[in-house]
Coordinates of C-alpha atoms in Angstrom, one line a residue:
X1 CA -31.2 9.0 8.7
X2 CA -29.9 6.3 6.2
X3 CA -26.0 5.3 6.2
X4 CA -25.0 7.1 3.2
X5 CA -26.5 10.2 4.2
X6 CA -25.3 9.7 7.8
X7 CA -21.8 9.0 6.3
X8 CA -21.6 12.4 4.6
X9 CA -23.0 14.4 7.2
X10 CA -19.7 13.6 9.1
X11 CA -17.8 15.7 7.1
X12 CA -13.9 15.7 7.9
X13 CA -14.8 13.3 10.5
X14 CA -15.4 10.7 8.2
X15 CA -11.9 9.3 8.1
X16 CA -10.4 6.0 9.6
X17 CA -7.2 6.0 12.0
X18 CA -4.9 3.3 12.7
X19 CA -5.8 1.9 16.3
X20 CA -3.9 -1.1 16.4
X21 CA -0.7 -2.6 14.4
X22 CA 0.2 -6.4 14.9
X23 CA 3.1 -8.0 13.7
X24 CA 1.5 -11.6 12.9
X25 CA 4.1 -12.5 10.2
X26 CA 3.8 -14.0 7.0
X27 CA 0.3 -15.7 6.3
X28 CA -1.0 -17.4 3.6
X29 CA -4.7 -17.2 4.2
X30 CA -6.4 -14.8 6.2
X31 CA -10.0 -14.6 7.4
X32 CA -12.2 -12.1 9.5
X33 CA -15.6 -12.9 11.5
X34 CA -18.5 -11.2 10.3
X35 CA -18.3 -8.8 13.2
X36 CA -14.5 -8.2 13.2
X37 CA -14.0 -9.5 16.7
X38 CA -12.0 -12.5 15.7
X39 CA -9.6 -13.5 12.8
X40 CA -7.9 -16.8 11.8
X41 CA -4.7 -16.9 9.9
X42 CA -2.8 -19.8 8.8
X43 CA 0.9 -20.2 7.2
X44 CA 0.9 -23.9 5.8
X45 CA 0.1 -25.9 8.1
X46 CA -0.3 -23.6 11.3
X47 CA -3.2 -22.2 12.2
X48 CA -3.9 -19.4 14.5
X49 CA -7.0 -17.5 16.2
X50 CA -6.6 -14.0 17.0
X51 CA -8.8 -11.9 19.0
X52 CA -9.1 -8.2 18.1
X53 CA -10.5 -6.8 21.2
X54 CA -7.7 -8.6 23.2
X55 CA -5.0 -8.0 20.6
X56 CA -3.7 -11.7 21.0
X57 CA -3.6 -15.2 19.7
X58 CA -6.0 -17.2 21.7
X59 CA -5.6 -20.5 20.2
X60 CA -3.4 -22.5 17.7
X61 CA -3.5 -25.9 16.0
X62 CA -2.3 -27.9 13.2
X63 CA -4.0 -29.4 10.1
X64 CA -3.5 -29.8 6.3
X65 CA -3.1 -26.5 4.6
X66 CA -6.4 -24.5 4.0
X67 CA -8.2 -23.4 0.7
X68 CA -10.9 -21.3 2.5
X69 CA -11.6 -20.5 6.0
X70 CA -14.9 -19.5 7.9
X71 CA -14.4 -18.0 11.7
X72 CA -18.0 -17.7 13.0
X73 CA -19.0 -15.8 16.1
X74 CA -20.5 -18.6 17.5
X75 CA -17.3 -20.1 18.6
X76 CA -15.9 -22.3 15.8
X77 CA -14.0 -22.3 12.8
X78 CA -14.9 -24.2 9.6
X79 CA -12.3 -24.6 6.8
X80 CA -11.7 -26.5 3.7
X81 CA -8.3 -27.9 3.5
X82 CA -6.4 -28.8 0.3
X83 CA -6.9 -32.3 0.6
X84 CA -10.7 -31.7 -0.3
X85 CA -12.0 -32.2 3.6
X86 CA -14.5 -29.7 5.2
X87 CA -13.4 -29.7 9.0
X88 CA -14.8 -27.8 11.9
X89 CA -13.0 -26.9 15.1
X90 CA -14.9 -25.6 18.5
X91 CA -13.0 -23.3 20.2
X92 CA -13.3 -25.2 23.6
X93 CA -11.7 -28.4 21.8
X94 CA -8.3 -29.5 20.5
X95 CA -9.0 -31.4 17.3
X96 CA -11.0 -30.5 14.5
X97 CA -13.7 -32.7 13.2
X98 CA -13.9 -33.7 9.4
X99 CA -17.6 -33.2 8.5
X100 CA -17.3 -33.7 4.5
X101 CA -14.9 -35.5 2.3
X102 CA -13.9 -35.3 -1.5
X103 CA -15.3 -31.7 -1.9
X104 CA -14.0 -29.9 -4.4
X105 CA -16.1 -26.4 -4.6
X106 CA -17.8 -25.6 -1.4
X107 CA -18.9 -22.2 0.8
X108 CA -19.9 -22.2 4.6
X109 CA -21.2 -19.7 7.3
X110 CA -22.3 -19.5 10.6
X111 CA -25.3 -22.0 9.7
X112 CA -24.9 -23.6 6.6
X113 CA -22.1 -25.8 4.7
X114 CA -22.8 -25.6 0.9
X115 CA -21.0 -27.6 -1.5
X116 CA -21.3 -29.0 -5.6
X117 CA -21.5 -32.3 -6.4
X118 CA -20.1 -34.1 -9.4
X119 CA -23.7 -34.4 -11.1
X120 CA -24.0 -30.8 -10.8
X121 CA -26.0 -30.7 -7.7
X122 CA -26.4 -28.1 -4.7
X123 CA -26.0 -29.6 -1.5
X124 CA -26.9 -27.7 1.7
X125 CA -26.2 -28.9 5.1
X126 CA -27.5 -27.4 8.1
X127 CA -24.7 -26.9 10.9
X128 CA -27.2 -26.3 13.6
X129 CA -29.4 -29.2 13.0
X130 CA -28.9 -32.8 12.4
X131 CA -31.2 -33.7 9.2
X132 CA -30.4 -35.1 5.9
X133 CA -28.9 -32.4 3.5
X134 CA -31.0 -30.7 0.9
X135 CA -30.3 -31.3 -2.6
X136 CA -30.9 -29.1 -5.6
X137 CA -30.8 -29.5 -9.0
X138 CA -29.2 -27.0 -11.2
X139 CA -30.0 -25.2 -14.6
X140 CA -28.9 -27.5 -17.5
X141 CA -25.8 -26.3 -18.8
X142 CA -25.1 -23.9 -16.0
X143 CA -21.6 -24.6 -15.2
X144 CA -21.0 -23.1 -11.4
X145 CA -17.6 -21.8 -10.9
X146 CA -18.1 -19.9 -7.3
X147 CA -20.5 -19.8 -4.4
X148 CA -21.3 -16.9 -2.3
X149 CA -23.4 -17.5 0.9
X150 CA -25.1 -14.8 2.6
X151 CA -28.7 -14.8 3.5
X152 CA -29.2 -16.6 0.4
X153 CA -26.8 -18.6 -1.9
X154 CA -25.5 -17.2 -4.8
X155 CA -24.0 -19.4 -7.8
X156 CA -21.5 -17.6 -10.5
X157 CA -20.6 -19.6 -13.3
X158 CA -20.9 -19.7 -17.1
X159 CA -24.1 -20.2 -19.3
X160 CA -23.5 -21.0 -23.0
X161 CA -19.9 -19.6 -22.4
X162 CA -21.4 -16.3 -20.7
X163 CA -21.1 -15.2 -17.3
X164 CA -24.3 -15.8 -15.2
X165 CA -25.5 -16.2 -11.8
X166 CA -28.4 -18.0 -10.2
X167 CA -29.8 -17.0 -6.8
X168 CA -31.2 -19.6 -4.2
X169 CA -33.4 -19.5 -1.2
X170 CA -32.9 -21.7 1.4
X171 CA -35.7 -20.1 3.3
X172 CA -38.4 -20.7 0.4
X173 CA -36.6 -23.5 -1.7
X174 CA -36.8 -21.0 -4.6
X175 CA -34.2 -21.2 -7.3
X176 CA -33.9 -18.0 -10.0
X177 CA -33.4 -18.7 -13.6
X178 CA -29.9 -17.6 -14.4
X179 CA -29.5 -14.1 -15.3
X180 CA -26.7 -13.0 -17.3
X181 CA -23.8 -10.7 -16.3
X182 CA -21.4 -8.7 -18.4
X183 CA -18.8 -10.8 -20.2
X184 CA -15.1 -10.9 -18.8
X185 CA -16.3 -9.7 -15.5
X186 CA -15.3 -10.8 -11.8
X187 CA -17.6 -10.8 -8.7
X188 CA -16.3 -8.7 -6.1
X189 CA -19.1 -8.2 -3.4
X190 CA -22.9 -8.1 -2.5
X191 CA -25.5 -6.8 0.1
X192 CA -26.5 -9.5 2.5
X193 CA -29.7 -10.2 0.9
X194 CA -28.0 -10.4 -2.7
X195 CA -30.3 -7.5 -3.7
X196 CA -27.4 -5.8 -4.9
X197 CA -24.4 -7.4 -6.8
X198 CA -21.4 -6.0 -7.8
X199 CA -18.9 -7.2 -10.7
X200 CA -15.6 -5.8 -11.8
X201 CA -15.5 -5.2 -15.6
X202 CA -12.3 -5.0 -17.8
X203 CA -14.1 -2.1 -19.8
X204 CA -16.9 -0.8 -18.0
X205 CA -15.4 -0.6 -14.4
X206 CA -18.1 -1.7 -11.9
X207 CA -21.3 -3.1 -12.9
X208 CA -23.8 -2.8 -9.6
X209 CA -26.5 -5.1 -10.6
X210 CA -29.6 -4.5 -8.7
X211 CA -31.5 -8.6 -8.7
X212 CA -35.1 -7.2 -7.8
X213 CA -35.3 -4.0 -9.9
X214 CA -33.0 -4.0 -13.0
X215 CA -33.8 0.0 -13.5
X216 CA -31.8 0.5 -10.2
X217 CA -28.6 -1.2 -11.7
X218 CA -25.5 1.2 -12.9
X219 CA -22.0 1.6 -13.5
X220 CA -19.1 3.5 -11.7
X221 CA -16.1 4.1 -14.1
X222 CA -13.6 3.1 -11.4
X223 CA -10.5 4.9 -13.6
X224 CA -7.5 4.9 -11.2
X225 CA -7.5 1.3 -10.1
X226 CA -8.9 -2.1 -10.5
X227 CA -11.5 -2.8 -7.8
X228 CA -11.1 -5.6 -5.5
X229 CA -14.2 -6.0 -3.3
X230 CA -17.5 -4.4 -2.1
X231 CA -19.2 -4.1 1.0
X232 CA -22.3 -2.4 1.8
X233 CA -24.0 -0.9 4.6
X234 CA -26.6 -2.8 6.5
X235 CA -29.3 -0.3 5.1
X236 CA -27.9 -0.8 1.6
X237 CA -27.4 3.1 1.0
X238 CA -24.0 2.8 1.0
X239 CA -21.2 1.0 -1.2
X240 CA -17.8 0.7 0.3
X241 CA -14.9 -0.2 -2.6
X242 CA -11.4 -1.3 -1.8
X243 CA -9.3 -1.4 -4.8
X244 CA -5.7 -3.0 -5.2
X245 CA -3.8 0.4 -4.9
X246 CA -4.9 -0.2 -1.2
X247 CA -7.9 2.6 -1.1
X248 CA -11.2 2.4 0.1
X249 CA -13.8 4.7 -1.3
X250 CA -17.4 5.1 -0.3
X251 CA -20.3 5.8 -3.0
X252 CA -24.2 6.3 -3.0
X253 CA -26.0 3.1 -3.7
X254 CA -28.6 5.2 -5.5
X255 CA -27.0 6.0 -8.8
X256 CA -28.5 9.3 -9.4
X257 CA -26.6 10.9 -6.4
X258 CA -23.2 9.7 -7.7
X259 CA -22.2 12.9 -9.6
X260 CA -18.9 13.3 -12.0
X261 CA -18.1 9.7 -11.1
X262 CA -16.7 10.7 -7.9
X263 CA -16.8 9.1 -4.6
X264 CA -18.2 10.4 -1.4
X265 CA -14.6 10.0 0.6
X266 CA -11.5 7.9 -0.2
X267 CA -8.7 7.2 2.1
X268 CA -5.5 5.1 1.8
X269 CA -5.8 1.5 3.9
X270 CA -2.5 0.4 3.5
X271 CA -3.1 -3.2 2.6
X272 CA -5.9 -5.6 1.6
X273 CA -9.2 -5.2 3.5
X274 CA -9.9 -8.5 5.3
X275 CA -13.1 -7.5 7.2
X276 CA -15.5 -4.1 7.2
X277 CA -18.0 -3.5 9.4
X278 CA -20.7 -0.8 9.7
X279 CA -22.3 1.0 12.8
X280 CA -26.2 1.3 13.2
X281 CA -25.6 4.5 12.4
X282 CA -24.3 3.8 9.1
X283 CA -20.7 4.6 9.7
X284 CA -17.8 2.2 9.1
X285 CA -17.2 0.6 12.7
X286 CA -14.1 -1.2 12.1
X287 CA -11.5 -2.0 9.0
X288 CA -9.2 -4.8 9.1
X289 CA -6.4 -5.0 6.6
X290 CA -2.9 -7.1 6.4
X291 CA 0.1 -6.1 4.9
X292 CA 3.7 -6.6 5.4
X293 CA 3.3 -9.1 8.1
X294 CA 1.2 -6.8 9.9
X295 CA -2.7 -6.7 10.7
X296 CA -4.0 -3.6 11.1
X297 CA -6.9 -2.6 12.6
X298 CA -8.8 0.7 11.7
X299 CA -11.5 2.7 13.4
X300 CA -13.5 5.7 12.6
X301 CA -12.8 8.8 14.3
X302 CA -16.5 9.1 15.6
X303 CA -16.3 7.5 19.1
X304 CA -20.1 6.3 18.9
X305 CA -19.3 4.3 15.7
X306 CA -16.5 2.4 17.2
X307 CA -16.1 -1.3 17.8
X308 CA -14.3 -2.0 21.1
X309 CA -11.3 -3.2 19.2
X310 CA -7.7 -3.4 20.6
X311 CA -6.2 -0.1 20.3
X312 CA -2.3 -0.3 20.9
X313 CA -0.5 1.7 18.2
X314 CA 1.1 4.8 19.7
X315 CA 3.0 7.0 17.0
X316 CA 5.7 8.8 17.6
X317 CA 5.8 11.3 15.2
X318 CA 4.9 15.1 16.2
X319 CA 2.8 16.2 13.3
X320 CA 1.8 14.3 10.1
X321 CA 0.5 15.6 6.7
X322 CA -1.7 13.7 4.5
X323 CA -0.8 14.1 0.7
X324 CA -3.5 11.8 -1.0
X325 CA -3.0 10.6 -4.6
X326 CA 0.6 12.2 -4.7
X327 CA 4.1 10.9 -3.9
X328 CA 6.9 13.0 -2.2
X329 CA 9.4 13.2 -4.9
X330 CA 12.1 15.5 -3.4
X331 CA 12.6 18.0 -0.5
X332 CA 14.8 21.1 0.4
X333 CA 15.8 23.3 3.4
X334 CA 16.2 26.4 2.0
X335 CA 16.4 28.1 5.5
X336 CA 16.8 26.1 9.0
X337 CA 13.2 26.6 9.9
X338 CA 11.6 26.4 6.5
X339 CA 11.4 23.2 4.2
X340 CA 10.1 22.6 0.6
X341 CA 8.6 19.4 -0.2
X342 CA 8.1 18.5 -3.6
X343 CA 5.0 15.9 -4.6
X344 CA 4.1 14.5 -7.7
X345 CA 0.4 13.5 -8.8
X346 CA 1.8 10.7 -11.2
X347 CA 1.3 11.7 -14.7
X348 CA -0.4 14.5 -14.0
X349 CA 1.4 17.6 -12.0
X350 CA 3.8 18.3 -9.5
X351 CA 2.9 20.8 -6.1
X352 CA 5.6 22.2 -3.8
X353 CA 4.5 22.7 -0.4
X354 CA 6.2 24.8 2.1
X355 CA 6.0 23.9 5.8
X356 CA 7.4 25.9 9.1
X357 CA 9.6 23.1 10.5
X358 CA 8.8 24.8 14.2
X359 CA 5.2 24.6 13.3
X360 CA 4.3 22.2 10.3
X361 CA 0.4 22.9 10.2
X362 CA 1.5 26.3 8.9
X363 CA 1.7 25.6 5.5
X364 CA 2.7 28.8 4.2
X365 CA 2.5 28.6 0.2
X366 CA 1.8 26.1 -2.8
X367 CA 3.1 26.3 -6.4
X368 CA 1.4 23.9 -8.5
X369 CA 2.8 23.0 -12.1
X370 CA 0.5 21.8 -14.2
X371 CA 2.2 19.0 -16.4
X372 CA 1.2 15.6 -18.3
X373 CA 2.7 12.7 -18.1
X374 CA 5.0 13.6 -15.0
X375 CA 7.3 10.9 -13.9
X376 CA 9.9 12.2 -11.2
X377 CA 11.0 15.8 -9.8
X378 CA 13.8 17.2 -7.9
X379 CA 14.6 20.4 -6.4
X380 CA 17.8 22.3 -5.9
X381 CA 19.3 22.3 -2.1
X382 CA 18.2 26.0 -1.8
X383 CA 14.7 25.3 -3.6
X384 CA 15.4 27.9 -6.4
X385 CA 15.3 25.5 -9.4
X386 CA 13.0 22.5 -9.8
X387 CA 13.5 20.0 -12.6
X388 CA 10.9 18.0 -13.9
X389 CA 10.9 14.4 -15.8
X390 CA 8.3 13.8 -18.4
X391 CA 7.7 11.0 -20.5
X392 CA 10.8 9.0 -19.3
X393 CA 12.6 11.6 -21.9
X394 CA 11.8 15.2 -21.4
X395 CA 13.1 17.4 -18.7
X396 CA 12.2 21.1 -17.8
X397 CA 14.2 23.1 -15.6
X398 CA 12.1 25.8 -13.3
X399 CA 13.1 28.8 -11.8
X400 CA 10.4 28.2 -8.8
X401 CA 10.7 32.0 -7.7
X402 CA 9.4 33.5 -11.0
X403 CA 7.5 30.2 -12.0
X404 CA 9.4 30.2 -15.3
X405 CA 10.6 27.6 -17.6
X406 CA 14.7 28.3 -17.9
X407 CA 15.6 25.2 -19.6
X408 CA 13.7 22.5 -21.7
X409 CA 15.4 19.6 -23.4
X410 CA 14.6 15.9 -24.2
X411 CA 17.1 12.6 -24.2
X412 CA 16.5 10.6 -27.5
X413 CA 18.7 7.4 -27.0
X414 CA 17.5 6.2 -23.5
X415 CA 14.6 6.4 -20.8
X416 CA 15.4 8.2 -17.5
X417 CA 13.6 7.1 -14.1
X418 CA 15.2 9.3 -11.7
X419 CA 17.1 12.8 -11.7
X420 CA 19.0 14.8 -9.2
X421 CA 20.6 18.8 -8.9
X422 CA 23.6 18.7 -7.4
X423 CA 24.1 20.8 -4.4
X424 CA 26.0 23.5 -6.0
X425 CA 23.3 24.0 -8.9
X426 CA 25.9 23.4 -11.5
X427 CA 24.8 19.8 -13.0
X428 CA 21.6 17.6 -13.4
X429 CA 22.4 14.3 -12.7
X430 CA 19.9 11.9 -14.8
X431 CA 19.7 7.8 -14.2
X432 CA 17.8 5.1 -16.1
X433 CA 19.2 2.8 -18.7
X434 CA 22.4 4.9 -18.9
X435 CA 23.6 8.0 -17.0
X436 CA 23.9 11.1 -17.9
X437 CA 25.3 14.9 -16.8
X438 CA 23.5 17.9 -18.0
X439 CA 25.7 21.0 -17.3
X440 CA 22.9 23.5 -16.2
X441 CA 24.9 26.3 -16.8
X442 CA 26.4 25.5 -20.3
X443 CA 23.3 24.0 -21.2
X444 CA 24.5 20.8 -22.9
X445 CA 25.2 17.0 -21.9
X446 CA 28.8 16.8 -20.5
X447 CA 29.0 13.2 -19.7
X448 CA 27.1 9.8 -21.0
X449 CA 28.1 6.5 -19.8
X450 CA 28.8 3.8 -22.6
X451 CA 28.1 1.2 -22.9
X452 CA 24.5 2.0 -21.8
X453 CA 23.7 -0.3 -18.8
X454 CA 21.0 0.2 -16.3
X455 CA 21.6 2.5 -13.6
X456 CA 19.4 1.9 -10.3
X457 CA 20.7 4.1 -7.3
X458 CA 22.4 7.5 -7.1
X459 CA 24.0 9.8 -4.8
X460 CA 25.7 13.1 -4.7
X461 CA 28.1 14.3 -2.3
X462 CA 27.6 17.2 -0.3
X463 CA 31.1 18.9 -1.5
X464 CA 29.8 18.5 -5.1
X465 CA 32.8 16.7 -6.2
X466 CA 31.2 12.8 -6.6
X467 CA 28.6 10.7 -7.7
X468 CA 28.0 7.3 -6.6
X469 CA 25.7 4.9 -8.5
X470 CA 25.0 1.3 -8.9
X471 CA 24.5 -0.7 -12.4
X472 CA 22.9 -4.2 -13.0
X473 CA 25.2 -6.5 -15.1
X474 CA 23.7 -9.6 -16.0
X475 CA 23.3 -11.6 -12.3
X476 CA 26.0 -9.1 -10.9
X477 CA 26.1 -5.3 -9.5
X478 CA 28.6 -2.9 -9.9
X479 CA 29.0 0.0 -7.3
X480 CA 30.7 2.9 -9.0
X481 CA 32.4 6.3 -7.6
X482 CA 32.5 9.2 -10.5
X483 CA 34.7 12.5 -10.5
X484 CA 32.2 15.1 -11.5
X485 CA 34.7 17.6 -13.0
X486 CA 37.0 15.0 -14.7
X487 CA 33.9 12.7 -15.5
X488 CA 36.7 10.0 -14.7
X489 CA 35.4 6.6 -12.7
X490 CA 37.7 6.9 -9.3
X491 CA 36.4 3.6 -7.6
X492 CA 34.5 0.5 -8.7
X493 CA 33.1 -2.0 -6.2
X494 CA 32.0 -5.4 -7.0
X495 CA 30.5 -8.2 -5.1
X496 CA 27.6 -5.9 -3.5
X497 CA 24.6 -7.5 -5.3
X498 CA 21.8 -6.5 -2.8
X499 CA 22.2 -2.4 -3.2
X500 CA 19.0 -0.6 -2.6
X501 CA 19.7 2.8 -1.2
X502 CA 22.9 5.3 -1.1
X503 CA 24.3 8.2 0.5
X504 CA 27.5 10.0 1.0
X505 CA 28.5 11.4 4.8
X506 CA 28.3 14.8 5.3
X507 CA 32.2 14.9 4.8
X508 CA 32.1 13.4 1.7
X509 CA 34.7 10.5 2.9
X510 CA 32.5 7.8 2.9
X511 CA 29.5 6.0 1.2
X512 CA 27.0 4.2 3.0
X513 CA 25.0 1.7 1.4
X514 CA 21.5 0.1 2.4
X515 CA 20.9 -3.4 1.3
X516 CA 17.7 -5.5 0.4
X517 CA 16.5 -8.1 2.9
X518 CA 18.2 -10.5 1.4
X519 CA 21.3 -9.3 2.7
X520 CA 20.3 -7.1 5.7
X521 CA 23.1 -5.2 6.4
X522 CA 24.4 -1.5 6.4
X523 CA 27.9 -0.8 5.0
X524 CA 30.2 2.0 4.7
X525 CA 33.2 2.4 2.4
X526 CA 36.0 4.7 2.5
X527 CA 35.8 6.6 -0.7
X528 CA 39.5 7.3 -0.8
X529 CA 40.8 3.5 0.3
X530 CA 37.8 1.7 -1.0
X531 CA 38.2 -0.2 2.5
X532 CA 35.1 -1.6 4.2
X533 CA 34.8 0.8 7.3
X534 CA 31.6 0.2 8.9
X535 CA 29.3 -2.7 8.7
X536 CA 25.7 -3.1 11.0
X537 CA 23.0 -6.4 10.8
X538 CA 20.1 -5.0 10.7
X539 CA 16.4 -6.2 10.9
X540 CA 15.1 -8.6 7.8
X541 CA 14.0 -5.3 5.7
X542 CA 14.6 -4.0 2.4
X543 CA 16.6 -0.1 3.3
X544 CA 14.8 2.3 0.9
X545 CA 16.5 5.3 2.0
X546 CA 19.3 6.7 4.3
X547 CA 19.8 10.0 5.9
X548 CA 22.7 11.2 8.0
X549 CA 22.9 13.7 10.8
X550 CA 25.3 16.9 9.7
X551 CA 27.6 15.9 12.5
X552 CA 27.7 12.5 11.1
X553 CA 27.1 10.7 14.3
X554 CA 23.6 9.2 13.4
X555 CA 22.1 7.3 10.6
X556 CA 18.4 7.2 9.7
X557 CA 17.3 4.5 7.6
X558 CA 13.6 3.0 7.1
X559 CA 12.0 0.4 4.2
X560 CA 9.5 -2.3 4.0
X561 CA 8.9 -2.6 7.8
X562 CA 7.1 0.5 8.1
X563 CA 9.7 1.6 10.7
X564 CA 12.4 4.3 10.9
X565 CA 15.4 3.4 12.8
X566 CA 18.1 5.7 14.4
X567 CA 21.4 3.9 14.4
X568 CA 24.0 5.9 16.6
X569 CA 27.3 5.3 14.9
X570 CA 29.3 6.1 17.8
X571 CA 28.1 3.2 19.6
X572 CA 27.3 1.0 16.6
X573 CA 23.7 0.6 18.2
X574 CA 20.0 1.4 17.3
X575 CA 19.3 3.9 19.8
X576 CA 15.3 4.3 19.0
X577 CA 12.7 2.8 16.5
X578 CA 10.4 5.3 15.2
X579 CA 6.5 4.7 15.0
X580 CA 4.0 6.5 13.2
X581 CA 3.6 5.2 9.2
X582 CA 1.3 2.8 8.2
X583 CA 3.3 1.3 5.2
X584 CA 6.6 0.7 3.4
X585 CA 8.9 3.9 4.3
X586 CA 10.1 5.4 1.0
X587 CA 11.8 8.9 1.8
X588 CA 13.7 9.8 4.7
X589 CA 15.2 13.5 5.0
X590 CA 16.8 15.1 7.9
X591 CA 17.1 19.1 8.4
X592 CA 20.3 20.9 8.0
X593 CA 19.9 21.4 12.0
X594 CA 19.3 18.1 12.7
X595 CA 16.3 19.1 14.8
X596 CA 13.4 17.4 12.7
X597 CA 13.1 14.1 10.7
X598 CA 10.9 14.2 7.7
X599 CA 9.6 10.8 6.1
X600 CA 7.2 9.6 3.3
X601 CA 5.5 6.3 3.1
X602 CA 3.0 4.4 0.9
X603 CA 0.5 5.5 3.2
X604 CA 0.6 8.9 1.6
X605 CA 1.4 10.8 4.6
X606 CA 4.5 13.3 5.4
X607 CA 5.9 12.2 9.0
X608 CA 7.6 15.0 11.1
X609 CA 9.7 13.8 13.8
X610 CA 11.8 15.6 16.7
X611 CA 14.9 13.6 16.6
X612 CA 17.5 16.2 18.4
X613 CA 17.7 14.2 21.5
X614 CA 19.5 11.4 19.7
X615 CA 22.0 13.4 17.3

């Protein structure tokens, strides 16, 4: 059975799970060995060798910052520095050796060092055998821009100002004639023997070129996102594509089997792919990604296909729900044991999914509302009303019980980014290039801020009396609290230039502020006096969302480090850190009975957490 057929046969077991998530800090450059057992990363002039089997750094050294790195499974690292030197470091040695100097363009692997000379000649150096370098004269007028070294050498460049490529076989010494690729295209991957090359074209999606049989070349219309890298299975029947939206998708290499321009399988991988390996069966055996300072190791659910890599990630959530392609826009708790989640598929549709809090795997019902140009949506507290924002200007208010539109209007003089319904369902708050208040009862705007200044964050108090919102004015931020009934500004705060999230306390007496990592603090101010009543130094993260237990004792927050923190406001300390998400936290909600926390993240997973023990 070929790789693609085996992969397809796995059905729901094709997915990858996060096996390990290691904080390696910020890195400038990262490279995996071909078998994904070793990773080398650098930050400026500091290098680290990381073992994915042991889950730890096994070697460090210092040198000039690198331009390119290759880590070999033969226990050495070879790299090109910004000072144009090629160096090699054996793992049993402490000092790297310089093996070439004044190198502008080069590529290397376990066996060879390839570099381009100023006279447009290709030089091949065998790393295993001490012998004279092999020099190859390249076609006239062919300007090399990149070198790819697999079993053969691929040279990518320009011929008469057109994107072209040349293939050189080190074993036979054969040099192909230049072949023209699509203009305005970028090389993103190939099979090991260079039979298949993949170019990303700005207009035609992906161009898969068969260098031995042009009739097997074809295009994939990659509509949703821009492809980043391409990988082939060992038998070349399966093509894996990673994109800039951090998905991995799998396609047949045989163009006749790709129907409706749909992949065999697609999954969020929460980072940029650094290394991908395939098992002999044809399934993915390991995937390594990097994002938010985390090195992430993904393994297949099929045990027989897994590489024996480090497995140290233990999630704390009690249940998770994948919502691929959608983002969580709003949540409502109509009953103690029920939660309604509003998911938005950008520019296409909104969907309400209903969960049983005591058994989240029991999905009771789904309401889908097909709408074009959908930007955002919000549910009322009892989930009876749904407001949808379209095209940044158009609003629909829908009765979710009858699925009927009860109000529809548009704003003409501004753009809207977010909307929210007050708990008593009297008003719809619109925020964007200004703040507007729409009366649902009277079906008119009852307030529009003047002058129009961008509103970034909003919060509504649980007693329906106050709106808090932040406005960016030149280089400073104003935080204002407005009385909903009188429409008057009750209080203004200045000097809070790093606001990233807002929430009122359950009794509406205090306003909590989550900051950006440039000012890692959580603060609370008295609504009545305007005084700072609480401040807590937090980890160096952006606080993207906050939620408070109904008794006001615990504050939950999460953000850019992929964790959820439980802050006990009585003890003034973090009592629990919840791990389970694979990417940046975006939304956090706590149920009315304080038993369940629900969160969403850029990993496109909804996580349910039991938190009653901390409240």
